[in-house]
Coordinates of C-alpha atoms in Angstrom, one line a residue:
X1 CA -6.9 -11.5 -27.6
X2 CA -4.2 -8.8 -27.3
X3 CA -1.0 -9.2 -27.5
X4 CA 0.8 -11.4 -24.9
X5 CA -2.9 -11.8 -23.2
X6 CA -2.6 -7.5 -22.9
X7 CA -6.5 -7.6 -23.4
X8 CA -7.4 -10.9 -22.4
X9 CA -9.1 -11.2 -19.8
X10 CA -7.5 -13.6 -17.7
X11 CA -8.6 -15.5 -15.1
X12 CA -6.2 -17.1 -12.1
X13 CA -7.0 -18.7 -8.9
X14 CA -3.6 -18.7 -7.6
X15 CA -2.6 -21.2 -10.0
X16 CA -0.3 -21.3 -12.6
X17 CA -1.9 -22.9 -16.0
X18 CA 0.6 -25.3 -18.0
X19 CA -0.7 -27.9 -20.5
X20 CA -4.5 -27.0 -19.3
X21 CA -3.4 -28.2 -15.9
X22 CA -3.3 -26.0 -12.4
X23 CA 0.4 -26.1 -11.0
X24 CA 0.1 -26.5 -7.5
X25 CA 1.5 -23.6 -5.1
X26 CA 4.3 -23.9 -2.8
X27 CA 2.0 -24.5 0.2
X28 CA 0.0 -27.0 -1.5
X29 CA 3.1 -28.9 -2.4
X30 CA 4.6 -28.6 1.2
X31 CA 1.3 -30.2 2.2
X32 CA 1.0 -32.9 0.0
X33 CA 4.4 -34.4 1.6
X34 CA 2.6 -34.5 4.9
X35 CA 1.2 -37.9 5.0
X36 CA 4.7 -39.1 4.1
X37 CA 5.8 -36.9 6.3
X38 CA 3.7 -38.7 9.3
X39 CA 4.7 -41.9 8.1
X40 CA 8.4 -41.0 8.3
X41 CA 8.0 -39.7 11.8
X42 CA 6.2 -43.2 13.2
X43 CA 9.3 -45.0 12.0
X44 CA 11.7 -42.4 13.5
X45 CA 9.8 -42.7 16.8
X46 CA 9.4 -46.7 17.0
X47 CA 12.8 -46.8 16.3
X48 CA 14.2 -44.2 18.8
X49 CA 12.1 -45.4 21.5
X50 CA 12.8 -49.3 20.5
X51 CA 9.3 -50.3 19.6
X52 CA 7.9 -49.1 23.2
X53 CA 5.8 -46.3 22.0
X54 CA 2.5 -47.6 19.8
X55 CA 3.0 -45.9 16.7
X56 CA 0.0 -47.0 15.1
X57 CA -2.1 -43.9 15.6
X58 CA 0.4 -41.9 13.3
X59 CA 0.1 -44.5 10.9
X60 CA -3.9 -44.6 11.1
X61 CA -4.1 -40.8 10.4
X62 CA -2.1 -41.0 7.5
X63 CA -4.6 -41.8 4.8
X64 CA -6.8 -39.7 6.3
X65 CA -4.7 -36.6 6.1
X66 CA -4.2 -37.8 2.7
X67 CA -8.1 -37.8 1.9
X68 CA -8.1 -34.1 1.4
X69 CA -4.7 -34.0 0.0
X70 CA -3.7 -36.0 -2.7
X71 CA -5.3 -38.1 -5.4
X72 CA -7.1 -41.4 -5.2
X73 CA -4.5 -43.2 -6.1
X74 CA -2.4 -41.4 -3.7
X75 CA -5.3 -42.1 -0.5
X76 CA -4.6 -45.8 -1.2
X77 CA -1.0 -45.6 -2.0
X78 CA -0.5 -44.0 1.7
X79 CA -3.0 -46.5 3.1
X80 CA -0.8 -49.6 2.0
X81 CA 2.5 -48.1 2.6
X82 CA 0.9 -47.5 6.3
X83 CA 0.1 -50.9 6.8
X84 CA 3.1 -52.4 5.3
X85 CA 5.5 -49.8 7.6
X86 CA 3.3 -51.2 10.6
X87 CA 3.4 -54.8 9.6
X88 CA 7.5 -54.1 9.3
X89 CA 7.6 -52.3 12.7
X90 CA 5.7 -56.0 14.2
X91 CA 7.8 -58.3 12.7
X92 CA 11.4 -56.5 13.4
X93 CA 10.1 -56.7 17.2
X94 CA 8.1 -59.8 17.6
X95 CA 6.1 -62.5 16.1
X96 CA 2.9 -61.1 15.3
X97 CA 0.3 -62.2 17.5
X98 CA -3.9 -61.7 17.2
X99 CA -3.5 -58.7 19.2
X100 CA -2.1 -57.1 16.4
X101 CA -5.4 -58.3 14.4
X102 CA -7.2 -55.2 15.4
X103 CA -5.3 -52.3 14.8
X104 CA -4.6 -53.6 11.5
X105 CA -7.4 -54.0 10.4
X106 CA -8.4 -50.8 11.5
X107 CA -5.9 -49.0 9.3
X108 CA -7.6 -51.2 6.3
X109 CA -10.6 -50.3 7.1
X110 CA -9.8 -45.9 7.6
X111 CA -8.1 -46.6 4.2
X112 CA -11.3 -47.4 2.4
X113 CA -13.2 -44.6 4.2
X114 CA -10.1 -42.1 3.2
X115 CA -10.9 -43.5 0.0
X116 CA -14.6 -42.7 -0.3
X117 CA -14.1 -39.5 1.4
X118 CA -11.8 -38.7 -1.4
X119 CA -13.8 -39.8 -4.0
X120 CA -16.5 -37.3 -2.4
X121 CA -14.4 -34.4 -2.3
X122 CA -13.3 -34.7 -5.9
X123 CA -16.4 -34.5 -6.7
X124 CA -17.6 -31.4 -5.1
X125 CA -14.4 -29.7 -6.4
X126 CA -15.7 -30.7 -9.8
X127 CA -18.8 -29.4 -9.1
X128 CA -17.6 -25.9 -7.5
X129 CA -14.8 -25.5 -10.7
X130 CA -18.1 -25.4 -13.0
X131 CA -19.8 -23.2 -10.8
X132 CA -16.6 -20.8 -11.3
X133 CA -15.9 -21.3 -14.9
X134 CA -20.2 -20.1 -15.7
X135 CA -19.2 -17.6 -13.3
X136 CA -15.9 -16.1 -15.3
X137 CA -17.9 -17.1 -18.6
X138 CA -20.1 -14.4 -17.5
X139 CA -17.7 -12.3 -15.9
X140 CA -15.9 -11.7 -19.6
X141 CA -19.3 -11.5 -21.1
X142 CA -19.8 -8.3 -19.0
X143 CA -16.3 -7.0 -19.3
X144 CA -15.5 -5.1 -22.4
X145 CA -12.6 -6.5 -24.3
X146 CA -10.1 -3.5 -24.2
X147 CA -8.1 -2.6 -27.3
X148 CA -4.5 -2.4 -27.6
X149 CA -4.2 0.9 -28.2
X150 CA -6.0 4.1 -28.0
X151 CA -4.6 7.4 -29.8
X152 CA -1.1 7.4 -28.4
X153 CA -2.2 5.4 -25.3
X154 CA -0.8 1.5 -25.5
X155 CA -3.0 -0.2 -23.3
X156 CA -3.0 -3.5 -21.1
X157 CA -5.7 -5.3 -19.1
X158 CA -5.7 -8.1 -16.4
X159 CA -8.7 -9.8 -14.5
X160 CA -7.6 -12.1 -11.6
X161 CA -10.1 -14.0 -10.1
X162 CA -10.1 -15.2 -6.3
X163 CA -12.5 -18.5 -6.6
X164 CA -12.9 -18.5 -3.3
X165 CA -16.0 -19.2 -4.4
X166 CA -18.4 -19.5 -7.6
X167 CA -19.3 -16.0 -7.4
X168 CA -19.2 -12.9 -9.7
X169 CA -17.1 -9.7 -8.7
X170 CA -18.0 -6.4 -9.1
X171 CA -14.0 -5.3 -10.6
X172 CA -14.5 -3.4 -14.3
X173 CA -12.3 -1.2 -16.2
X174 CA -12.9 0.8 -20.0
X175 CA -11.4 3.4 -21.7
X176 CA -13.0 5.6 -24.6
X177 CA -11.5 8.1 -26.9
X178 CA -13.9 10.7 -27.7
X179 CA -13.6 14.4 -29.1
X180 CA -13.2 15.3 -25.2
X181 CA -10.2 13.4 -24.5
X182 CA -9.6 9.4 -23.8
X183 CA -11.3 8.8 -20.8
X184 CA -10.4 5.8 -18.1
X185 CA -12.5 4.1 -15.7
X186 CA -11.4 1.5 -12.8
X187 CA -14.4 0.7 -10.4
X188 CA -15.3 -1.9 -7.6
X189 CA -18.8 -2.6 -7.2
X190 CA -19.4 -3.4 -3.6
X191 CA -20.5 -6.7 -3.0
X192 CA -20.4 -10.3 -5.8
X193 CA -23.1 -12.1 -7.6
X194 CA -25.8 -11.0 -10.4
X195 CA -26.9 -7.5 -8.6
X196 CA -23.2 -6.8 -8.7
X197 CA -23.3 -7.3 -12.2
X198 CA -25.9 -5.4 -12.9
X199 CA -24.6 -2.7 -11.6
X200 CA -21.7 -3.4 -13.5
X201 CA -23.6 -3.2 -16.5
X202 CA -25.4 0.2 -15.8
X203 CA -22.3 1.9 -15.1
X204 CA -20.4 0.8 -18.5
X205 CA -23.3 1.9 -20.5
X206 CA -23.4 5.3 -18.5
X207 CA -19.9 5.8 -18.5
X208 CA -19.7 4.9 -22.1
X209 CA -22.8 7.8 -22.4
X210 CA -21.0 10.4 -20.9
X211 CA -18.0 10.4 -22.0
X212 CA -19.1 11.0 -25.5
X213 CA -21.7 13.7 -24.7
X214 CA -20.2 15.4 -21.0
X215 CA -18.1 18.2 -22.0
X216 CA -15.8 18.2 -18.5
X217 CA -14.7 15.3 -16.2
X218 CA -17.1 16.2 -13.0
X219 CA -19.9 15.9 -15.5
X220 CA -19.4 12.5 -16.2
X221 CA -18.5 11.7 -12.3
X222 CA -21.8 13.4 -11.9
X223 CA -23.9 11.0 -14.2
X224 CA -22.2 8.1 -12.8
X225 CA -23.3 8.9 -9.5
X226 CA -26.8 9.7 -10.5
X227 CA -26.9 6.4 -12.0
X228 CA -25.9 4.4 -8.9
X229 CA -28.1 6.5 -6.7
X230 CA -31.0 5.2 -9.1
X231 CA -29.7 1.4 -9.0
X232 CA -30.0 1.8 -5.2
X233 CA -33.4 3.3 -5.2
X234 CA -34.4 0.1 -7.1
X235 CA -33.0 -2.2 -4.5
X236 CA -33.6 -3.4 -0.9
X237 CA -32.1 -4.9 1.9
X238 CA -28.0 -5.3 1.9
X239 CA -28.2 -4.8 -1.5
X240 CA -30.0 -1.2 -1.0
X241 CA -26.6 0.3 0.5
X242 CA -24.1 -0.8 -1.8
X243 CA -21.6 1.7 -3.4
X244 CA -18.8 1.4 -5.8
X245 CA -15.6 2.5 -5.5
X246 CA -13.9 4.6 -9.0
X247 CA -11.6 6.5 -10.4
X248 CA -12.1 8.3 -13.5
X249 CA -9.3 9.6 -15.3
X250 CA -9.0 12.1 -18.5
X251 CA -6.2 13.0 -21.1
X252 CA -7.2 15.9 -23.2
X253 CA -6.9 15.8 -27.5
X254 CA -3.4 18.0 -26.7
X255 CA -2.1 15.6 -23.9
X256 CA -1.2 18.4 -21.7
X257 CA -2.3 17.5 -18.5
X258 CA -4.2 14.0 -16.9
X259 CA -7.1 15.0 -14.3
X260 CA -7.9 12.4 -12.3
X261 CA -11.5 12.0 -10.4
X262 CA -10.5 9.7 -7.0
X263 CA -14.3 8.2 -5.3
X264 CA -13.2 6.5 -2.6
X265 CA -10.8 4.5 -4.7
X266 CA -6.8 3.1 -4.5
X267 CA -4.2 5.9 -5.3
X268 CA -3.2 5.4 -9.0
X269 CA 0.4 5.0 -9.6
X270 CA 2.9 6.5 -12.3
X271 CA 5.5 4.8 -13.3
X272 CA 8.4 6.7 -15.1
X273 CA 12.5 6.0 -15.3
X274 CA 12.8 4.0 -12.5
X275 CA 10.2 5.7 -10.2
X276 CA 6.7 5.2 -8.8
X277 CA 4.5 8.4 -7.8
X278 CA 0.9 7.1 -6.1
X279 CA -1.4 9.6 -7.3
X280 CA -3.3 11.0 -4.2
X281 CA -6.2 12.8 -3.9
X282 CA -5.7 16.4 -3.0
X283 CA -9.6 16.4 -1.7
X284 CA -10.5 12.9 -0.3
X285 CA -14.6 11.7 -2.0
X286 CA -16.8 9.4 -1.1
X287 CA -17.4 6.2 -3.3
X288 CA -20.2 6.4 -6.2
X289 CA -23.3 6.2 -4.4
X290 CA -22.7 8.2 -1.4
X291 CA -22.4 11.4 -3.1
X292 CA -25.2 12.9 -1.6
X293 CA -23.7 13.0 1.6
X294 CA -20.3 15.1 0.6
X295 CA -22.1 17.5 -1.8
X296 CA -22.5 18.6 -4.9
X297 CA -18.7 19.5 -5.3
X298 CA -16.3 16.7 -7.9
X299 CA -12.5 17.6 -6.9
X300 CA -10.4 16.7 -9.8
X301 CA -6.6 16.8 -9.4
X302 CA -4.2 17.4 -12.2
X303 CA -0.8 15.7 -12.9
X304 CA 1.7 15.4 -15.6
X305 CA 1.5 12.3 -18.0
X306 CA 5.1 12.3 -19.5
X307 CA 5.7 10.4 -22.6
X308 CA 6.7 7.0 -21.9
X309 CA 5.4 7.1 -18.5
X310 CA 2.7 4.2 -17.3
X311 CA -0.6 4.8 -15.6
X312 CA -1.4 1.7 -13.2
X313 CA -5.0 1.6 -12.2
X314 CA -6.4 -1.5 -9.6
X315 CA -8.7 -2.6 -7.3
X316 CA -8.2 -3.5 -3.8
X317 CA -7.9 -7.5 -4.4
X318 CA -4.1 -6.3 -5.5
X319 CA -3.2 -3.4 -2.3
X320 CA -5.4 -5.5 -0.1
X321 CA -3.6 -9.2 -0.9
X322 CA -2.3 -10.8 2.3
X323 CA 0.7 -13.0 2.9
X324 CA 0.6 -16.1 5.5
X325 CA 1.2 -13.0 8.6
X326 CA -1.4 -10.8 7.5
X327 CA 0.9 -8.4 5.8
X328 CA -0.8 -6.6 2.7
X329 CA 1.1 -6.3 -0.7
X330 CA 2.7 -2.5 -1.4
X331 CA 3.0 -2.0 -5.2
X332 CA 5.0 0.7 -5.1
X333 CA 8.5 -1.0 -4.1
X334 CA 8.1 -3.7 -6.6
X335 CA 7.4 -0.9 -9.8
X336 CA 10.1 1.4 -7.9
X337 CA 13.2 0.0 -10.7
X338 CA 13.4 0.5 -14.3
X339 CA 11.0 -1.2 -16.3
X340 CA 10.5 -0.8 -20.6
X341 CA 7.4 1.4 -21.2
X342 CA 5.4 -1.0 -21.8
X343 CA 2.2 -1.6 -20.0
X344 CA 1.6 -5.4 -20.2
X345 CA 5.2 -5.9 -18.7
X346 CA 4.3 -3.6 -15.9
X347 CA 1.3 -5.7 -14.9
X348 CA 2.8 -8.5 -15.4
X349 CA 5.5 -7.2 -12.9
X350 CA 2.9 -6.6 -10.8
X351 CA 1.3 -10.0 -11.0
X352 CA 4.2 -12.1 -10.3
X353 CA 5.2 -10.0 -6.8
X354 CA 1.5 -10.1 -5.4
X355 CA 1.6 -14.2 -6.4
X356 CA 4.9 -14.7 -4.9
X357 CA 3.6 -12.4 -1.8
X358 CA 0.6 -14.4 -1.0
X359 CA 2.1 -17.6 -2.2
X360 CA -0.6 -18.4 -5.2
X361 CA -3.8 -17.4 -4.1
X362 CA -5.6 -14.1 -4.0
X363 CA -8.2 -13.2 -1.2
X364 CA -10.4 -11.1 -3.4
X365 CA -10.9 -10.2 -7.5
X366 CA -8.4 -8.2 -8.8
X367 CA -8.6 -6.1 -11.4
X368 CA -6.0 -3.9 -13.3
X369 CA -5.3 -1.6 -15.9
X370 CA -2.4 0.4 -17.5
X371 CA -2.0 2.6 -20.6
X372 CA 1.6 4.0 -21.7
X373 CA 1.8 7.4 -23.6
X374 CA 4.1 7.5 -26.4
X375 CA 6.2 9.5 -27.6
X376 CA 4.5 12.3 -30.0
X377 CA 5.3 11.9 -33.7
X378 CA 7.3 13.6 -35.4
X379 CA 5.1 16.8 -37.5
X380 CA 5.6 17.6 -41.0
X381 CA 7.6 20.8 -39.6
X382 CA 9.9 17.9 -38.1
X383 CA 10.5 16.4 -41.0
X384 CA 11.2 19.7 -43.2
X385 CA 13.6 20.6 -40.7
X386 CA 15.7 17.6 -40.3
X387 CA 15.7 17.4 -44.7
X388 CA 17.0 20.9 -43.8
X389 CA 19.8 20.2 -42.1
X390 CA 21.1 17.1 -43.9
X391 CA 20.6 18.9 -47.3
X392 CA 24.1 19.6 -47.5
X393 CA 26.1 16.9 -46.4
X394 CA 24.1 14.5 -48.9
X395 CA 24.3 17.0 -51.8
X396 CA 27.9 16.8 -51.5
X397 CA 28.0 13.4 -51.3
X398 CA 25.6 12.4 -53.6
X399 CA 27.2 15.3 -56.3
X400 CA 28.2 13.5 -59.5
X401 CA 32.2 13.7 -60.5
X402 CA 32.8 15.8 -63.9
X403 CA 34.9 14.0 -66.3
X404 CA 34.9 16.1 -68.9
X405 CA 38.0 17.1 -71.3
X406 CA 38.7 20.8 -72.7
X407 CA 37.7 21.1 -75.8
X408 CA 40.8 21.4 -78.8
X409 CA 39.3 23.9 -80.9
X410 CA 40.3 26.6 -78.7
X411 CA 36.7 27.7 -77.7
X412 CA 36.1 28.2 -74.2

């Protein structure tokens, strides 16, 4: 799988795995204390208002509330501890009498049907987590594993998947070394389900085609789009003005310079001591699949790559992510301190800040992808050089000590 899941391609619903079992999130947590919570609050105001305001509605809703919440052990454990505060509420105040016969046993009864309801939603969670484990099954199925490295590139992969529902995104990523260069892709198809992954499909085995046989970087943006415009003469309806969203990046065999081909797509970002540089188109294009109407014309923008600097490609399920106000999640600020050169630990960076922004769960597919250049390796030249320079220092030392006597026969 990669190291440290670099490669893998690793699905998340907000959850944290342990053990094979989903941590909960902080919200989910806060509301599984809520039926306690309502408990607590019909014994604070029975006792405050001295058994004068009926309580008993509080203590009805809480095994519903806990229906949706909690376990079925945890419906029924709510639903007695209900019944036994309200019985204690009754006998602290009065005698009970048969008035109290019905509300009672009303609160038994919205305990069973808490209980069958959930029974019922367990059930159709079950039955939606299969739905979304075929659907990542198939997701990495389509998804080329990644290796670890390429040339002098060390590369990392992450897939994070939504599960809002059992549906397949349209989030890819590759990378191909080739005697034009290594060449990246990053692309969001628009729309989810099996035409999205078609279309997935079509452009890996394109991109994968050009990259070997186009000599320049417009010519393989130029058969990606000619691709896409024949996926969409193929289809109809909604599904006859989709698009996807790339960019499509390049490092020559010398390393001198990365050209970057932006289609409608979030700014890369370069990460180097300490610092974060979002790589913005100079010429704004439209996505892959719209090309028609801006032209001919493939800007391409050049940037340096230094060594030991990291290349973050995503999709929008990571720039896009939300927190409880609406706020979307800035990269930028979270890669802006010094990090090890190192691309798995810069995703995972980038991971655990989106998480913590949007407390555990994403609103859409995330997917991202990072390469760090090494350092080049020393040449032969190098090497000469610096045996060179250190020649005389170890001759010196390594010099053996003469311990021989004159000779006493007078010769010299």
């Amino acid at each position: 799988m990669g190291r440290g899941m670099r490669n893998g391609h690793k699905e998340s619903n907000g959850h944290r795995e342990s053990g094979g079992r989903k941590e909960p999130t902080e919200r989910e947590r806060r509301l599984r204390g809520l039926p306690a919570a309502i408990i607590a609050a019909a014994l604070v105001l029975s006792f405050f208002t001295r058994g004068s305001l009926n309580t008993f509605p509080l203590l009805v809703a809480a095994p519903v509330v806990a229906a949706p919440l909690l376990s079925l052990r945890g419906t029924v454990a709510t639903g007695v501890a209900a019944n036994l505060v309200g019985l204690g509420l009754v006998l602290l105040r009065r005698e009970p009498t048969d008035d109290e016969l019905v509300p009672f046993t009303s609160l038994v009864i919205l305990t069973v049907v808490a209980a069958l309801l959930n029974v019922l939603l367990a059930r159709d969670r079950a039955e939606l987590r299969t739905s979304r484990e075929v659907a990542a099954v198939l997701q990495r199925a389509v998804l080329p594993e990644l290796p670890d490295r390429v040339g002098r590139l060390a590369v990392a992969t992450r897939y994070e998947v939504a599960h809002r529902e059992a549906a397949i995104g349209g989030d890819f990523f590759a990378i191909k070394e080739t005697s034009h260069g290594i060449r990246m892709l990053i692309a969001d198809v628009r729309g989810k389900g099996l035409e999205a992954i078609r279309t997935v499909n079509v452009l890996l085995g394109s991109f994968h085609e050009a990259s070997y046989h186009r000599p320049d970087l417009p010519g393989v943006v130029r058969q990606l789009e000619d691709r896409m415009q024949e996926i969409i003469s193929r289809s109809s309806g909604e599904e006859a003005e989709s698009f996807t969203t790339a960019v499509i990046a390049e490092l020559p065999p010398d390393h001198s310079v990365l050209r970057v081909a932006n289609r409608g797509h979030s700014a890369p970002l370069l990460v180097h001591d300490g610092k974060v540089l979002p790589l913005e188109p100079t010429t704004p294009a439209l996505p892959l699949g719209l090309g028609m109407l801006g032209g001919d014309e493939v800007p391409v923008d050049l940037f340096d790559l230094p060594s030991e600097a990291t290349l973050v490609l995503y999709t929008d399920g990571i720039n896009e992510a939300r927190d409880a106000d609406g706020v979307f999640f800035d990269p930028v600020p979270v890669l802006s301190r010094p990090l090890p050169p190192d691309p798995d630990t810069v995703l995972g960076t980038v991971l655990d800040a989106v998480f913590r922004h949007t407390e555990g769960r994403l609103q859409d597919d995330a997917a991202l992808f990072a390469v760090t250049l090494d350092p080049p390796a020393p040449t032969a030249s190098d090497t000469s050089v610096a045996t060179a320079l250190d020649a005389p220092l170890s001759t010196a030392l390594d010099a053996p000590v003469s311990t021989a006597r004159p000779r006493d026969d007078g010769s010299p």
